Short mmCIF file of C-alpha atoms and ligand atoms in Angstrom, two decimals:
data_model
loop_
_atom_site.label_atom_id
_atom_site.label_comp_id
_atom_site.label_asym_id
_atom_site.label_seq_id
_atom_site.Cartn_x
_atom_site.Cartn_y
_atom_site.Cartn_z
CA UNK A 262 123.15 131.91 75.14
CA UNK A 263 122.63 134.22 78.62
CA UNK A 264 121.50 132.14 81.75
CA UNK A 265 117.93 132.46 82.89
CA UNK A 266 116.93 134.10 85.57
CA UNK A 267 113.88 132.18 86.98
CA UNK A 268 113.68 133.72 90.30
CA UNK A 269 115.72 136.00 91.98
CA UNK A 270 119.11 134.76 92.42
CA UNK A 271 117.66 131.51 90.63
CA UNK A 272 119.14 130.85 87.29
CA UNK A 273 118.57 128.29 84.98
CA UNK A 274 121.90 126.97 82.45
CA UNK A 275 121.56 124.63 79.53
CA UNK A 276 123.42 123.08 76.72
CA UNK A 277 121.48 122.08 73.80
CA UNK A 278 123.00 118.91 72.51
CA UNK A 279 122.83 118.06 68.94
CA UNK A 280 124.48 114.89 68.49
CA UNK A 281 124.70 111.92 66.22
CA UNK A 282 125.48 109.92 69.04
CA UNK A 283 122.27 108.16 70.86
CA UNK A 284 120.87 109.03 74.17
CA UNK A 285 121.79 106.51 76.63
CA UNK A 286 123.61 105.15 73.27
CA UNK A 287 120.36 103.79 72.33
CA UNK A 288 118.11 106.35 72.08
CA UNK A 289 118.44 108.64 68.77
CA UNK A 290 117.77 112.23 69.16
CA UNK A 291 116.93 114.00 65.70
CA UNK A 292 115.70 117.10 67.48
CA UNK A 293 118.45 116.70 69.98
CA UNK A 294 118.44 116.88 73.76
CA UNK A 295 118.83 119.63 76.49
CA UNK A 296 121.01 119.34 80.12
CA UNK A 297 119.81 121.70 82.08
CA UNK A 298 121.21 122.90 85.38
CA UNK A 299 120.56 125.46 87.87
CA UNK A 300 122.59 128.20 89.99
CA UNK A 301 120.79 129.27 93.05
CA UNK A 302 122.79 131.88 95.31
CA UNK A 303 122.15 133.26 98.55
CA UNK A 304 125.48 134.12 100.73
CA UNK A 305 127.00 131.11 98.94
CA UNK A 306 126.36 129.43 95.27
CA UNK A 307 124.78 126.41 94.81
CA UNK A 308 125.21 124.21 91.51
CA UNK A 309 122.03 122.03 90.80
CA UNK A 310 123.24 118.99 88.31
CA UNK A 311 125.87 119.13 86.10
CA UNK A 312 126.51 117.88 82.64
CA UNK A 313 128.71 115.86 80.90
CA UNK A 314 131.61 116.82 78.40
CA UNK A 315 129.51 116.21 74.88
CA UNK A 316 128.18 118.45 71.62
CA UNK A 317 129.82 121.56 72.97
CA UNK A 318 128.10 121.43 76.71
CA UNK A 319 130.65 122.47 78.97
CA UNK A 320 131.32 125.59 76.32
CA UNK A 321 127.63 126.19 76.59
CA UNK A 322 127.33 125.91 80.50
CA UNK A 323 130.72 128.63 80.99
CA UNK A 324 129.04 131.05 78.64
CA UNK A 325 126.01 130.86 80.83
CA UNK A 326 127.82 130.86 84.39
CA UNK A 327 129.32 133.97 83.63
CA UNK A 328 126.41 135.64 82.86
CA UNK A 329 124.97 134.46 85.71
CA UNK A 330 128.01 136.43 87.77
CA UNK A 331 129.96 133.03 88.14
CA UNK A 332 131.61 130.18 87.37
CA UNK A 333 132.64 126.33 88.02
CA UNK A 334 135.61 127.58 90.29
CA UNK A 335 133.36 129.91 91.92
CA UNK A 336 130.23 127.51 93.22
CA UNK A 337 130.02 126.50 97.10
CA UNK A 338 128.06 123.33 96.70
CA UNK A 339 127.55 121.11 93.96
CA UNK A 340 123.82 119.30 94.22
CA UNK A 341 123.66 116.24 92.77
CA UNK A 342 119.55 115.12 92.06
CA UNK A 343 121.03 111.91 90.25
CA UNK A 344 123.96 110.32 89.15
CA UNK A 345 123.62 109.24 85.64
CA UNK A 346 126.62 110.52 83.93
CA UNK A 347 124.56 112.91 81.84
CA UNK A 348 124.28 114.83 84.50
CA UNK A 349 127.68 113.94 86.59
CA UNK A 350 130.37 112.80 84.04
CA UNK A 351 132.27 116.70 83.75
CA UNK A 352 132.21 116.13 88.21
CA UNK A 353 135.77 114.74 87.77
CA UNK A 354 137.14 117.55 86.29
CA UNK A 355 134.96 119.81 88.03
CA UNK A 356 136.44 118.54 91.15
CA UNK A 357 140.20 119.04 89.80
CA UNK A 358 139.22 122.80 89.00
CA UNK A 359 137.50 123.57 92.21
CA UNK A 360 138.09 121.05 94.54
CA UNK A 361 136.40 122.92 97.79
CA UNK A 362 133.05 122.91 96.37
CA UNK A 363 131.29 120.42 98.86
CA UNK A 364 129.13 117.51 96.88
CA UNK A 365 125.69 116.96 98.32
CA UNK A 366 123.28 113.78 97.11
CA UNK A 367 121.60 111.47 98.77
CA UNK A 368 123.60 107.79 100.83
CA UNK A 369 123.09 106.03 97.32
CA UNK A 370 123.98 108.85 95.19
CA UNK A 371 127.04 109.82 97.40
CA UNK A 372 128.24 106.21 97.27
CA UNK A 373 128.04 106.48 93.24
CA UNK A 374 130.06 109.35 93.96
CA UNK A 375 133.04 107.85 95.48
CA UNK A 376 132.75 104.29 93.92
CA UNK A 377 131.65 105.04 90.31
CA UNK A 378 133.57 108.47 90.05
CA UNK A 379 136.27 107.67 92.19
CA UNK A 380 136.06 110.86 94.26
CA UNK A 381 136.71 110.01 98.15
CA UNK A 382 135.83 113.25 99.97
CA UNK A 383 134.42 116.71 100.24
CA UNK A 384 130.92 114.97 99.98
CA UNK A 385 127.76 115.01 102.39
CA UNK A 386 125.09 112.77 102.65
CA UNK A 387 121.16 114.39 102.77
CA UNK A 388 117.89 112.44 102.98
CA UNK A 389 114.36 113.70 102.63
CA UNK A 390 113.57 116.76 105.46
CA UNK A 391 117.33 117.95 105.38
CA UNK A 392 117.87 121.30 103.49
CA UNK A 393 120.50 123.30 102.91
CA UNK A 394 120.81 127.44 104.01
CA UNK A 395 122.89 129.40 101.55
CA UNK A 396 122.13 132.21 103.55
CA UNK A 397 120.40 135.62 102.75
CA UNK A 398 117.06 133.60 103.55
CA UNK A 399 117.78 131.04 100.27
CA UNK A 400 117.44 127.68 101.88
CA UNK A 401 117.38 124.13 99.59
CA UNK A 402 115.17 121.19 100.39
CA UNK A 403 115.59 117.70 99.47
CA UNK A 404 113.16 114.96 98.85
CA UNK A 405 114.22 111.75 98.22
CA UNK A 406 112.60 110.41 94.75
CA UNK A 407 113.81 106.75 94.29
CA UNK A 408 113.83 105.50 90.88
CA UNK A 409 112.99 108.54 88.85
CA UNK A 410 115.66 107.34 87.47
CA UNK A 411 117.93 105.65 89.33
CA UNK A 412 117.53 104.57 92.74
CA UNK A 413 119.33 107.34 94.28
CA UNK A 414 117.70 110.22 92.95
CA UNK A 415 116.31 113.19 94.44
CA UNK A 416 114.47 116.22 93.76
CA UNK A 417 115.71 119.82 95.21
CA UNK A 418 112.62 122.42 96.52
CA UNK A 419 113.25 126.30 96.90
CA UNK A 420 110.62 127.54 99.20
CA UNK A 421 111.33 131.34 98.97
CA UNK A 422 110.77 130.83 94.78
CA UNK A 423 108.64 127.46 94.63
CA UNK A 424 110.88 126.05 92.02
CA UNK A 425 111.27 121.87 92.24
CA UNK A 426 114.49 120.95 90.45
CA UNK A 427 113.23 117.77 89.35
CA UNK A 428 116.32 116.22 87.72
CA UNK A 429 114.91 113.51 84.89
CA UNK A 430 111.45 113.54 86.34
CA UNK A 431 109.33 115.91 83.93
CA UNK A 432 112.22 116.33 81.39
CA UNK A 433 111.62 116.02 77.22
CA UNK A 434 113.91 115.39 74.68
CA UNK A 435 114.01 118.59 72.09
CA UNK A 436 116.66 121.54 72.25
CA UNK A 437 115.43 125.07 73.60
CA UNK A 438 117.64 127.58 72.37
CA UNK A 439 117.32 130.27 73.47
CA UNK A 440 114.20 130.00 74.89
CA UNK A 441 113.34 128.20 77.83
CA UNK A 442 110.56 128.76 79.60
CA UNK A 443 106.84 126.88 78.98
CA UNK A 444 105.16 130.73 78.16
CA UNK A 445 107.92 131.55 75.42
CA UNK A 446 106.48 128.45 73.21
CA UNK A 447 103.77 128.27 70.58
CA UNK A 448 100.92 126.01 70.69
CA UNK A 449 102.82 123.93 67.68
CA UNK A 450 106.05 123.96 69.27
CA UNK A 451 103.87 122.70 72.88
CA UNK A 452 102.68 120.03 70.50
CA UNK A 453 106.38 119.17 69.08
CA UNK A 454 107.83 118.98 72.59
CA UNK A 455 104.35 117.00 73.70
CA UNK A 456 105.44 114.15 71.69
CA UNK A 457 108.94 114.06 71.99
CA UNK A 458 108.45 114.09 75.83
CA UNK A 459 106.07 111.34 75.45
CA UNK A 460 108.88 109.58 73.55
CA UNK A 461 111.66 110.32 76.33
CA UNK A 462 109.01 108.93 79.14
CA UNK A 463 108.40 105.86 77.21
CA UNK A 464 111.87 105.29 76.59
CA UNK A 465 113.63 106.44 79.84
CA UNK A 466 110.92 106.43 82.76
CA UNK A 467 107.88 103.65 81.92
CA UNK A 468 110.01 101.05 83.65
CA UNK A 469 109.65 103.46 87.03
CA UNK A 470 106.23 104.59 86.79
CA UNK A 471 105.09 103.21 90.09
CA UNK A 472 107.60 105.13 91.30
CA UNK A 473 106.81 108.49 89.23
CA UNK A 474 103.17 107.94 90.86
CA UNK A 475 104.40 108.24 94.32
CA UNK A 476 106.30 110.85 93.55
CA UNK A 477 103.71 112.85 92.41
CA UNK A 478 101.61 112.42 95.62
CA UNK A 479 104.68 113.63 97.58
CA UNK A 480 104.78 116.83 95.75
CA UNK A 481 101.49 117.66 96.44
CA UNK A 482 102.42 119.17 99.90
CA UNK A 483 104.69 121.37 97.74
CA UNK A 484 103.65 124.75 96.64
CA UNK A 485 105.05 124.29 93.37
CA UNK A 486 105.12 127.26 91.07
CA UNK A 487 107.69 126.33 88.78
CA UNK A 488 108.88 122.96 87.41
CA UNK A 489 113.00 122.73 86.33
CA UNK A 490 113.68 119.41 85.45
CA UNK A 491 117.19 118.45 83.92
CA UNK A 492 115.92 118.00 80.11
CA UNK A 493 113.84 119.89 78.48
CA UNK A 494 111.37 123.49 79.04
CA UNK A 495 111.15 124.66 82.27
CA UNK A 496 107.35 124.97 83.06
CA UNK A 497 106.93 128.19 85.42
CA UNK A 498 103.16 129.45 83.99
CA UNK A 499 101.93 126.32 83.77
CA UNK A 500 103.52 123.65 85.87
CA UNK A 501 100.33 121.72 86.40
CA UNK A 502 100.42 120.92 82.49
CA UNK A 503 103.31 118.66 83.05
CA UNK A 504 102.60 117.66 86.20
CA UNK A 505 99.20 116.03 85.04
CA UNK A 506 101.13 114.96 81.58
CA UNK A 507 103.28 112.57 83.59
CA UNK A 508 100.72 111.34 85.78
CA UNK A 509 98.99 109.90 82.56
CA UNK A 510 101.58 108.76 81.18
CA UNK A 511 102.18 106.98 84.49
CA UNK A 512 98.91 105.41 84.35
CA UNK A 513 99.49 104.14 81.04
CA UNK A 514 101.25 101.06 82.37
CA UNK A 515 100.13 101.06 86.15
CA UNK A 516 96.20 101.22 85.13
CA UNK A 517 96.06 104.38 87.17
CA UNK A 518 95.21 106.75 83.59
CA UNK A 519 93.78 104.92 80.82
CA UNK A 520 95.68 104.62 77.90
CA UNK A 521 94.26 106.49 74.51
CA UNK A 522 91.31 105.00 72.24
CA UNK A 523 94.15 103.93 69.45
CA UNK A 524 95.63 101.35 68.03
CA UNK A 525 99.37 100.94 67.56
CA UNK A 526 100.27 98.86 64.53
CA UNK A 527 104.04 97.12 64.12
CA UNK A 528 104.82 94.88 61.93
CA UNK A 529 107.57 93.17 59.80
CA UNK A 530 107.52 91.05 56.56
CA UNK A 531 110.20 89.54 54.65
CA UNK A 532 108.24 88.96 51.43
CA UNK A 533 104.86 91.06 52.12
CA UNK A 534 102.74 88.16 52.95
CA UNK A 535 102.26 89.27 56.16
CA UNK A 536 102.02 92.58 54.98
CA UNK A 537 99.00 91.48 52.59
CA UNK A 538 97.03 90.25 55.25
CA UNK A 539 97.98 93.39 57.42
CA UNK A 540 96.07 94.83 55.08
CA UNK A 541 92.75 92.91 55.82
CA UNK A 542 93.41 93.46 59.50
CA UNK A 543 93.77 97.32 58.73
CA UNK A 544 90.33 97.43 56.53
CA UNK A 545 88.47 96.30 59.55
CA UNK A 546 90.24 98.62 61.84
CA UNK A 547 88.93 101.37 59.78
CA UNK A 548 85.30 100.03 59.55
CA UNK A 549 85.21 100.78 63.15
CA UNK A 550 86.55 104.16 63.16
CA UNK A 551 89.30 103.64 65.79
CA UNK A 552 92.45 105.92 64.74
CA UNK A 553 95.86 103.87 64.49
CA UNK A 554 99.57 104.77 63.52
CA UNK A 555 101.76 102.12 62.19
CA UNK A 556 105.58 101.40 62.05
CA UNK A 557 107.54 98.75 60.12
CA UNK A 558 110.40 96.78 61.97
CA UNK A 559 113.16 97.40 61.42
CA UNK A 560 112.86 99.86 59.83
CA UNK A 561 111.37 102.56 61.93
CA UNK A 562 113.38 102.68 65.30
CA UNK A 563 112.49 101.06 68.24
CA UNK A 564 112.53 104.91 70.24
CA UNK A 565 109.84 105.65 67.80
CA UNK A 566 107.66 102.50 68.35
CA UNK A 567 107.96 102.70 71.97
CA UNK A 568 106.40 105.98 71.94
CA UNK A 569 103.05 105.52 70.05
CA UNK A 570 102.78 102.17 71.59
CA UNK A 571 102.69 103.25 75.23
CA UNK A 572 100.37 104.91 75.03
CA UNK A 573 98.06 103.16 72.68
CA UNK A 574 94.93 100.98 74.48
CA UNK A 575 95.76 98.54 71.08
CA UNK A 576 98.91 96.41 69.59
CA UNK A 577 98.67 94.96 66.32
CA UNK A 578 101.64 92.75 66.25
CA UNK A 579 102.48 91.52 62.19
CA UNK A 580 105.59 89.66 62.06
CA UNK A 581 106.02 86.20 59.77
CA UNK A 582 107.87 83.13 61.27
CA UNK A 583 111.70 83.50 60.86
CA UNK A 584 113.54 80.10 61.57
CA UNK A 585 110.90 78.44 63.50
CA UNK A 586 110.80 81.49 66.16
CA UNK A 587 109.45 85.45 65.67
CA UNK A 588 110.85 87.58 63.30
CA UNK A 589 113.95 88.96 65.35
CA UNK A 590 113.14 92.30 64.90
CA UNK A 591 109.84 92.16 66.30
CA UNK A 592 111.30 89.81 69.34
CA UNK A 593 113.53 93.33 70.23
CA UNK A 594 110.14 95.28 70.17
CA UNK A 595 108.80 92.52 72.72
CA UNK A 596 111.91 92.16 74.83
CA UNK A 597 111.59 95.96 75.28
CA UNK A 598 108.05 96.15 75.90
CA UNK A 599 109.10 93.22 78.57
CA UNK A 600 111.72 95.59 80.03
CA UNK A 601 109.60 98.83 80.33
CA UNK A 602 106.58 97.19 81.82
CA UNK A 603 103.64 97.76 78.79
CA UNK A 604 101.07 96.06 80.71
CA UNK A 605 97.21 96.16 80.26
CA UNK A 606 97.21 96.21 76.37
CA UNK A 607 94.97 94.77 74.08
CA UNK A 608 96.44 92.78 71.11
CA UNK A 609 96.45 91.02 68.04
CA UNK A 610 98.78 89.06 66.59
CA UNK A 611 99.12 87.93 62.87
CA UNK A 612 101.90 86.84 60.96
CA UNK A 613 102.15 83.96 57.87
CA UNK A 614 104.49 80.71 57.41
CA UNK A 615 106.84 79.60 55.18
CA UNK A 616 107.22 75.64 55.70
CA UNK A 617 106.75 75.59 58.86
CA UNK A 618 105.18 77.76 61.96
CA UNK A 619 106.65 78.88 65.66
CA UNK A 620 106.74 82.42 66.15
CA UNK A 621 102.72 81.86 67.22
CA UNK A 622 104.49 79.48 70.08
CA UNK A 623 107.36 81.84 70.89
CA UNK A 624 105.24 85.21 70.81
CA UNK A 625 102.40 83.79 73.42
CA UNK A 626 105.27 82.73 75.57
CA UNK A 627 107.04 85.99 75.72
CA UNK A 628 103.54 87.71 76.51
CA UNK A 629 102.58 85.68 79.46
CA UNK A 630 103.33 87.95 82.09
CA UNK A 631 101.99 90.82 79.82
CA UNK A 632 98.66 90.78 81.47
CA UNK A 633 97.40 91.81 77.82
CA UNK A 634 94.39 90.90 76.52
CA UNK A 635 94.19 89.09 73.56
CA UNK A 636 92.06 89.00 70.15
CA UNK A 637 92.94 85.03 68.91
CA UNK A 638 96.12 85.27 66.56
CA UNK A 639 95.67 84.68 62.75
CA UNK A 640 98.47 82.76 61.03
CA UNK A 641 98.58 81.03 57.23
CA UNK A 642 101.17 79.66 55.01
CA UNK A 643 102.24 82.06 52.18
CA UNK A 644 99.35 83.58 50.16
CA UNK A 645 96.55 84.61 52.47
CA UNK A 646 93.36 82.57 51.23
CA UNK A 647 89.99 84.65 50.55
CA UNK A 648 88.53 82.68 54.24
CA UNK A 649 92.26 84.19 56.06
CA UNK A 650 91.46 88.09 54.30
CA UNK A 651 87.84 87.60 55.64
CA UNK A 652 88.87 86.11 58.98
CA UNK A 653 92.04 88.58 59.53
CA UNK A 654 89.94 91.97 58.80
CA UNK A 655 87.52 90.09 61.44
CA UNK A 656 89.78 90.00 64.21
CA UNK A 657 90.51 93.71 63.12
CA UNK A 658 87.43 94.70 63.58
CA UNK A 659 87.15 92.71 67.08
CA UNK A 660 90.69 93.92 68.30
CA UNK A 661 89.22 97.75 67.50
CA UNK A 662 85.85 97.36 69.13
CA UNK A 663 88.03 96.11 72.66
CA UNK A 664 89.64 99.23 72.17
CA UNK A 665 86.60 101.48 71.69
CA UNK A 666 85.04 99.95 75.04
FE1 FEO B 840 119.50 112.12 82.43
FE2 FEO B 840 118.46 109.15 84.21
O1 FEO B 840 119.39 110.72 83.58
#
């Protein structure tokens, strides 16, 4: 794989990560993920963002650096937009191989270089408004964009070419192979990456949506011709596509964009009695012709549940009582909803119980802070009666109507 030239003297390099190991140790990546970095050449050479040694990433980087006419040993500057180890862990080895390369990051980023990686010297703090002159007319500018994804995060901008190096922002799961630019993929491939960008956003970025919105506002002052993130596709033909997509995603849980008029059904059942009640709810939803996705827990990994639940205006939470409390796999999902700030949903919770209830109480306590609009819950003991089933169908209709509003 060769480096890909974005504009003269600016190259993308990337590693396709195909690994059974989960991203961040949590999120499955059945379609892989990329780590992207960028070489910018003036009289001096800068490497923007790095990688961790994972699934042959460093060997992939070395081959592409060579095709860009440079190497880890030859770079003059290492610019770190973000210090999470997927973009930085190789820094310890890089410093041994190239002790002269100066490392630039925000003050909080430099503190992490010192304290996390124990690298004390050859560091430069940069802030919004600062720049790095590489010579030959190539100047890189820095913009602090805290909390996309960590507090130290910034973006780097090449004004001459209009390329924005945005790190985690505008990223996606999914490997790329030999093509890296948006205009090199088919509509079907874009549909795949769109879903993987939603899954990435809901898993990694959604907690920080308010900061994404702020950063998007700041970026309006720049003439961005190419969006160059550190995961996934590089957007040179239609950079607005990914910016608009991120604005929409950020709006789902901050209220600046409406969620999709659809329902995500999440269910778990111990012996099939909750499942039987859910079927009546689904009949009600179908009667109102509202589209829905459906995930059983724990069978479906939370990563995929989050993606569909994040974009949906409506949620059905179907689970039985387990040991006086919520069905544990659903408690895990609700814990993630809280951490990722899944606010503003319209929700219906149903479920059966055996000899005593309890899930309802714990559920209502858990969602109190979520700012959800709830359709009245339905609970029943064991086998749902005909009256229970009729009520469940009606509540399904009620939720569907709310979602359509
Ligand atoms: Fe891709 Fe927050 O690291």
